mmCIF file of C-alpha atoms in Angstrom:
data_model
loop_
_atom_site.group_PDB
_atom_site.id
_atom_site.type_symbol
_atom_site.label_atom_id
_atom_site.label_comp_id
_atom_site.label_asym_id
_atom_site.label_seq_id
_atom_site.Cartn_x
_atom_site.Cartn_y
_atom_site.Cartn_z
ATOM 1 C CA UNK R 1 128.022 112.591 90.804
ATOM 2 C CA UNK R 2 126.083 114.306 93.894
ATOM 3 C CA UNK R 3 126.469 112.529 97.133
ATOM 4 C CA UNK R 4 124.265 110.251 98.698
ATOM 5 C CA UNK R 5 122.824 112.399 101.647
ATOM 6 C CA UNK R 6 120.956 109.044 102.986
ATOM 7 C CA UNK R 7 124.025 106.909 103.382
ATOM 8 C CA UNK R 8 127.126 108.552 102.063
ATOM 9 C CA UNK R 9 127.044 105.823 98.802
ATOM 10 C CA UNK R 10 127.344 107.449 95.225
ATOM 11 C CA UNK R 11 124.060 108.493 93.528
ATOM 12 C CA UNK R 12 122.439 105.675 91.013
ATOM 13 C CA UNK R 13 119.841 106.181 88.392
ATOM 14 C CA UNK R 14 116.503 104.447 88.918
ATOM 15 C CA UNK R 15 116.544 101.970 86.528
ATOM 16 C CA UNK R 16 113.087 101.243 87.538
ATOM 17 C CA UNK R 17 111.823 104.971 86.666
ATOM 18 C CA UNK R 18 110.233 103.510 83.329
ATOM 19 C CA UNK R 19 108.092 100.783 85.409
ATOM 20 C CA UNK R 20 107.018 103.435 87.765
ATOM 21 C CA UNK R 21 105.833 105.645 85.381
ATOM 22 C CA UNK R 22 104.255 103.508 83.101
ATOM 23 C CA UNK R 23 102.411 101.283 86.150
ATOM 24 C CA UNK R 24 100.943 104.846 87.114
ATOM 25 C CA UNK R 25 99.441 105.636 83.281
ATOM 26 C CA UNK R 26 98.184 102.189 83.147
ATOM 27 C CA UNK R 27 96.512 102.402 86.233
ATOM 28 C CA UNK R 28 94.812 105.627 85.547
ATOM 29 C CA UNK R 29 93.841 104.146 82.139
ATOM 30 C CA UNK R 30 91.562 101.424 83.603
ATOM 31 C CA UNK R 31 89.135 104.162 84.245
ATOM 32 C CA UNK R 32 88.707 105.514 80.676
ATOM 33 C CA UNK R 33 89.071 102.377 78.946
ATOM 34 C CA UNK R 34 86.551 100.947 81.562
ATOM 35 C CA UNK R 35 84.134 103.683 80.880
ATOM 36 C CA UNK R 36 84.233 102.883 77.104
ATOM 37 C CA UNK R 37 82.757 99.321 77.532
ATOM 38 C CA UNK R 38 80.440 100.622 80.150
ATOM 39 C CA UNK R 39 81.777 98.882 83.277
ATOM 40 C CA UNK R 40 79.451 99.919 86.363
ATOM 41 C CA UNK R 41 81.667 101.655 89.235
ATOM 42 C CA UNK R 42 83.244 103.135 86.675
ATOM 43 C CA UNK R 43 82.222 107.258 85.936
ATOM 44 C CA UNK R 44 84.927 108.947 86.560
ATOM 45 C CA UNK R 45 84.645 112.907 85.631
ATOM 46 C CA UNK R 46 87.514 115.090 83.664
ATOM 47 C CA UNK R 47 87.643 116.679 87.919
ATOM 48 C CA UNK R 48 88.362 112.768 88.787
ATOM 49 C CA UNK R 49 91.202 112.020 85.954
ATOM 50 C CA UNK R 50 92.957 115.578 86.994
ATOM 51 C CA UNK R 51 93.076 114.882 90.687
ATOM 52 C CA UNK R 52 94.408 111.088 90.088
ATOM 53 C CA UNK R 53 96.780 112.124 87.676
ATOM 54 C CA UNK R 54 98.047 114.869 90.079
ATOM 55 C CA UNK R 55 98.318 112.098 92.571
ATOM 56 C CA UNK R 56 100.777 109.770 90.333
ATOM 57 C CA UNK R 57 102.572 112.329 89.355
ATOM 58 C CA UNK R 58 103.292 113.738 93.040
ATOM 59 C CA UNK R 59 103.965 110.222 93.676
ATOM 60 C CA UNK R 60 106.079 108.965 91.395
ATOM 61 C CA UNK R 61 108.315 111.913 90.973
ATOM 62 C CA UNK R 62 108.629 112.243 94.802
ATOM 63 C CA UNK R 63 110.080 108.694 94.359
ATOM 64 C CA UNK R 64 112.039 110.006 91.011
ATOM 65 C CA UNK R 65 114.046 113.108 93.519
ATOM 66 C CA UNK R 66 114.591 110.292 96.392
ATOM 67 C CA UNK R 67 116.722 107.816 93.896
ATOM 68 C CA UNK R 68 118.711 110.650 93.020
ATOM 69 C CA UNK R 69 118.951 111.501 96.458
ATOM 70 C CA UNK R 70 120.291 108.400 97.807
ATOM 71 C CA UNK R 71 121.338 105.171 96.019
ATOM 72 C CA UNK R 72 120.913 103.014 98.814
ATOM 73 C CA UNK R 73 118.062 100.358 98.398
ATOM 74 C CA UNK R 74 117.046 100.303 102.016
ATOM 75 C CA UNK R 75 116.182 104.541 102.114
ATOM 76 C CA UNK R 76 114.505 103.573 98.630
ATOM 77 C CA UNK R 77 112.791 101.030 100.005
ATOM 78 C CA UNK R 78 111.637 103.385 103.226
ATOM 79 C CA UNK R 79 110.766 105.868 101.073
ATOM 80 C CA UNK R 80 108.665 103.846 98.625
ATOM 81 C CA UNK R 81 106.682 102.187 101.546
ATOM 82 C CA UNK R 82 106.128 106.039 103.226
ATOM 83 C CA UNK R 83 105.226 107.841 99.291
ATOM 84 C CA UNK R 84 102.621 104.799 98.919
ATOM 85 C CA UNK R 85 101.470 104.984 102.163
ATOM 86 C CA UNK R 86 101.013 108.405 101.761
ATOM 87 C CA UNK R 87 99.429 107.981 98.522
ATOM 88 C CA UNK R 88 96.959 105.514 99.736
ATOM 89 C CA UNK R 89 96.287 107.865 102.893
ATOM 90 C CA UNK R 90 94.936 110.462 100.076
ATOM 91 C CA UNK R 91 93.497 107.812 97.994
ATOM 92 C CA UNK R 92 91.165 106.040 100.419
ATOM 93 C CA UNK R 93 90.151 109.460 102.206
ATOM 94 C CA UNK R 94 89.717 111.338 98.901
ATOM 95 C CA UNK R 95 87.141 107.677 97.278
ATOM 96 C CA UNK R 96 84.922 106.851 100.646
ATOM 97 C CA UNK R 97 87.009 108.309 103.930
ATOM 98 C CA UNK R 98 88.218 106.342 106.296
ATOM 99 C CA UNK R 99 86.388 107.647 108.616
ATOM 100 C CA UNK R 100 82.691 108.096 107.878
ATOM 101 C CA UNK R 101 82.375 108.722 104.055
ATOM 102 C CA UNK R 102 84.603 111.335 102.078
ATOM 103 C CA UNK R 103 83.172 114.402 103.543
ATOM 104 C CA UNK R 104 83.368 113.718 107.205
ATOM 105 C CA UNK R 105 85.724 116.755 108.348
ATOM 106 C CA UNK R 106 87.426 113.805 111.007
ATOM 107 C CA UNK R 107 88.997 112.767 107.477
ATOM 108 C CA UNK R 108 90.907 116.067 107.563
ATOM 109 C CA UNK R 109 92.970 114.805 110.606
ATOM 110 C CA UNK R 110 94.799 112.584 107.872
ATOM 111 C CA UNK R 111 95.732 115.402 106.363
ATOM 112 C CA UNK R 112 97.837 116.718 109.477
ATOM 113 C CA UNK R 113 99.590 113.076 109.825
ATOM 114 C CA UNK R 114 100.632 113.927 106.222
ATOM 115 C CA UNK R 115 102.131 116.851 107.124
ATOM 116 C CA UNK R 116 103.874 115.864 110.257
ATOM 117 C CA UNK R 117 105.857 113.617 107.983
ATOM 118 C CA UNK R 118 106.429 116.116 105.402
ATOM 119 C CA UNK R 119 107.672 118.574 108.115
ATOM 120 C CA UNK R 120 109.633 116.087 109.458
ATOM 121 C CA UNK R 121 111.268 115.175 106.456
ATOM 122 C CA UNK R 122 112.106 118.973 105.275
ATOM 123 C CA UNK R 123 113.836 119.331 108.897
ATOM 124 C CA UNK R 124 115.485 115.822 108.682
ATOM 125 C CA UNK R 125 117.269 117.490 105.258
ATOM 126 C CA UNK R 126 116.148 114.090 103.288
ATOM 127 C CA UNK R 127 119.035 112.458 105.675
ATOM 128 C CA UNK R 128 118.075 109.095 107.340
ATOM 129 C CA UNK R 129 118.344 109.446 110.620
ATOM 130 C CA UNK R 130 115.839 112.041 110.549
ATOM 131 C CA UNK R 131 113.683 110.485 108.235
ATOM 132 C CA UNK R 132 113.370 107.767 111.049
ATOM 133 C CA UNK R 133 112.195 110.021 113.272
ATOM 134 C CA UNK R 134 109.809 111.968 111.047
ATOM 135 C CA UNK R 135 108.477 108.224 109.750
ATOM 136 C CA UNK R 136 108.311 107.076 113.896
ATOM 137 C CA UNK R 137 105.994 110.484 114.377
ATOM 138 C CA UNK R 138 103.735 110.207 111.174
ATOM 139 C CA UNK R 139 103.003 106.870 112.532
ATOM 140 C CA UNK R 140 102.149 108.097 115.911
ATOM 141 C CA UNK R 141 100.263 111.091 114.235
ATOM 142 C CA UNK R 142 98.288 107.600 112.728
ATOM 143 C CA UNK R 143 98.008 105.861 115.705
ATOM 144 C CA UNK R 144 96.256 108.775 117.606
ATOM 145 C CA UNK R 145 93.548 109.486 115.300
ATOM 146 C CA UNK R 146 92.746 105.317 115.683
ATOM 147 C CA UNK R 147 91.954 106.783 119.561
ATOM 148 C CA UNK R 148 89.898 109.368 118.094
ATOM 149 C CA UNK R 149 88.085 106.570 115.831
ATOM 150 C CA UNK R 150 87.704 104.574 119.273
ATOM 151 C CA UNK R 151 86.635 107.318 121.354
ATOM 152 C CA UNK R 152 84.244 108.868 118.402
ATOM 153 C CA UNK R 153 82.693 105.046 118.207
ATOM 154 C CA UNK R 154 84.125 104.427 114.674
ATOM 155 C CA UNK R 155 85.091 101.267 116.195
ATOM 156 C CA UNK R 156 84.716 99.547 112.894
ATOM 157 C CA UNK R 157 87.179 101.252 111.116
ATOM 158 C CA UNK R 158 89.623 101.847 113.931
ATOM 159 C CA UNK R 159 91.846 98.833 112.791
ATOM 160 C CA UNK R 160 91.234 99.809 109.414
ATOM 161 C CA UNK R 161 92.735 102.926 109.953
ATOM 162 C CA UNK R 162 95.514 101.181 112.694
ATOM 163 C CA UNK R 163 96.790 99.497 109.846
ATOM 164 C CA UNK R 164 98.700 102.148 108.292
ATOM 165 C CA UNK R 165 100.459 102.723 111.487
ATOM 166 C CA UNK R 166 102.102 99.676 110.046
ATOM 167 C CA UNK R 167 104.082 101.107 106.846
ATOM 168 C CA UNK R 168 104.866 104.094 108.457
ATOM 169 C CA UNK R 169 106.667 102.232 111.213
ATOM 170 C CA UNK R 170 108.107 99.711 108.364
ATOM 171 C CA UNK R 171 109.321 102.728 106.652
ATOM 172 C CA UNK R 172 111.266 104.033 109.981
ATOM 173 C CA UNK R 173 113.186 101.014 110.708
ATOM 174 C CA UNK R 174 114.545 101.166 106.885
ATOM 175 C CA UNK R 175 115.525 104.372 106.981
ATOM 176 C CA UNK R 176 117.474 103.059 110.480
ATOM 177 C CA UNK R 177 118.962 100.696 108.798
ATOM 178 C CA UNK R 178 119.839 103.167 105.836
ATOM 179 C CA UNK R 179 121.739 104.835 108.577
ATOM 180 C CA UNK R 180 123.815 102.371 110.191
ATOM 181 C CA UNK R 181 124.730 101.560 106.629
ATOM 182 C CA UNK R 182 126.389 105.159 106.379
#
């Protein structure tokens, strides 16, 4: 068995993979079958399916490496709440934009929060104390663009967009707790 670089516990197989997985193709299926019985909102393109698809699949087997990674439920929790925040960071931006509509370029700020806590998380090595610390500056990555949002008069959507500041934060203080578990 590898060892659990999160907390030092012995790696366990998800026995949720199945669920996951199959929540994800259902979910993407309410589109096509949607489209078959003519449902307005509903016109996806073969461009639309791809790029969801790619987006499940990034997400769920992110969360597939991080339960072999670590067995403990509190760094799969943290990492769960930070892969669907992350998810629904792309999703929302990718539908309408959070800020504006889709193609407002202040959208692309989003972008670099992602990748603060995907740098953070390659120089963390996947272990929890640095995950804390990569979650705690993803959500202040967050918070800053709600300034921008302020500043830019997007007040509107300025709490909107403060509320993922939220899971991010939620997400640190597991992976804390993951820690002092070790």
């Amino acid at each position: 068995m590898a060892h659990d670089m999160g907390t030092g516990n012995r790696r366990r197989r998800n026995r949720w993979s199945l669920a996951i997985w199959g929540a994800a193709a259902v979910l993407l299926s309410i589109p096509a079958i949607s489209m078959q019985f003519g449902i307005a909102g509903f016109d996806w393109t073969l461009g639309d399916f791809v790029v969801m698809g790619a987006m499940f699949a990034i997400a769920c087997g992110s969360y597939e490496v991080i339960t072999r990674i670590s067995g403990n439920m509190a760094y799969r929790a943290a990492s769960a709440v930070a892969i669907g925040t992350a998810f629904l960071t792309v999703w929302v931006n990718l539908a309408v934009g959070m800020i504006g509509n889709e193609n407002n370029p202040a959208n692309l700020w989003f972008g670099g929060v992602l990748l603060v806590g995907l740098a953070g998380v390659i120089v963390a090595g996947f272990k929890a104390p640095g995950m804390a610390r990569a979650m705690e500056a993803t959500a202040l990555g967050q918070a800053l663009i709600v300034v921008y949002a302020l500043v830019a008069g997007h007040a509107e959507v300025a709490l909107f967009i403060g509320l993922f500041v939220l899971p991010w934060l939620v997400s640190a203080q597991l992976f804390k707790k993951a820690a002092r578990e070790s």
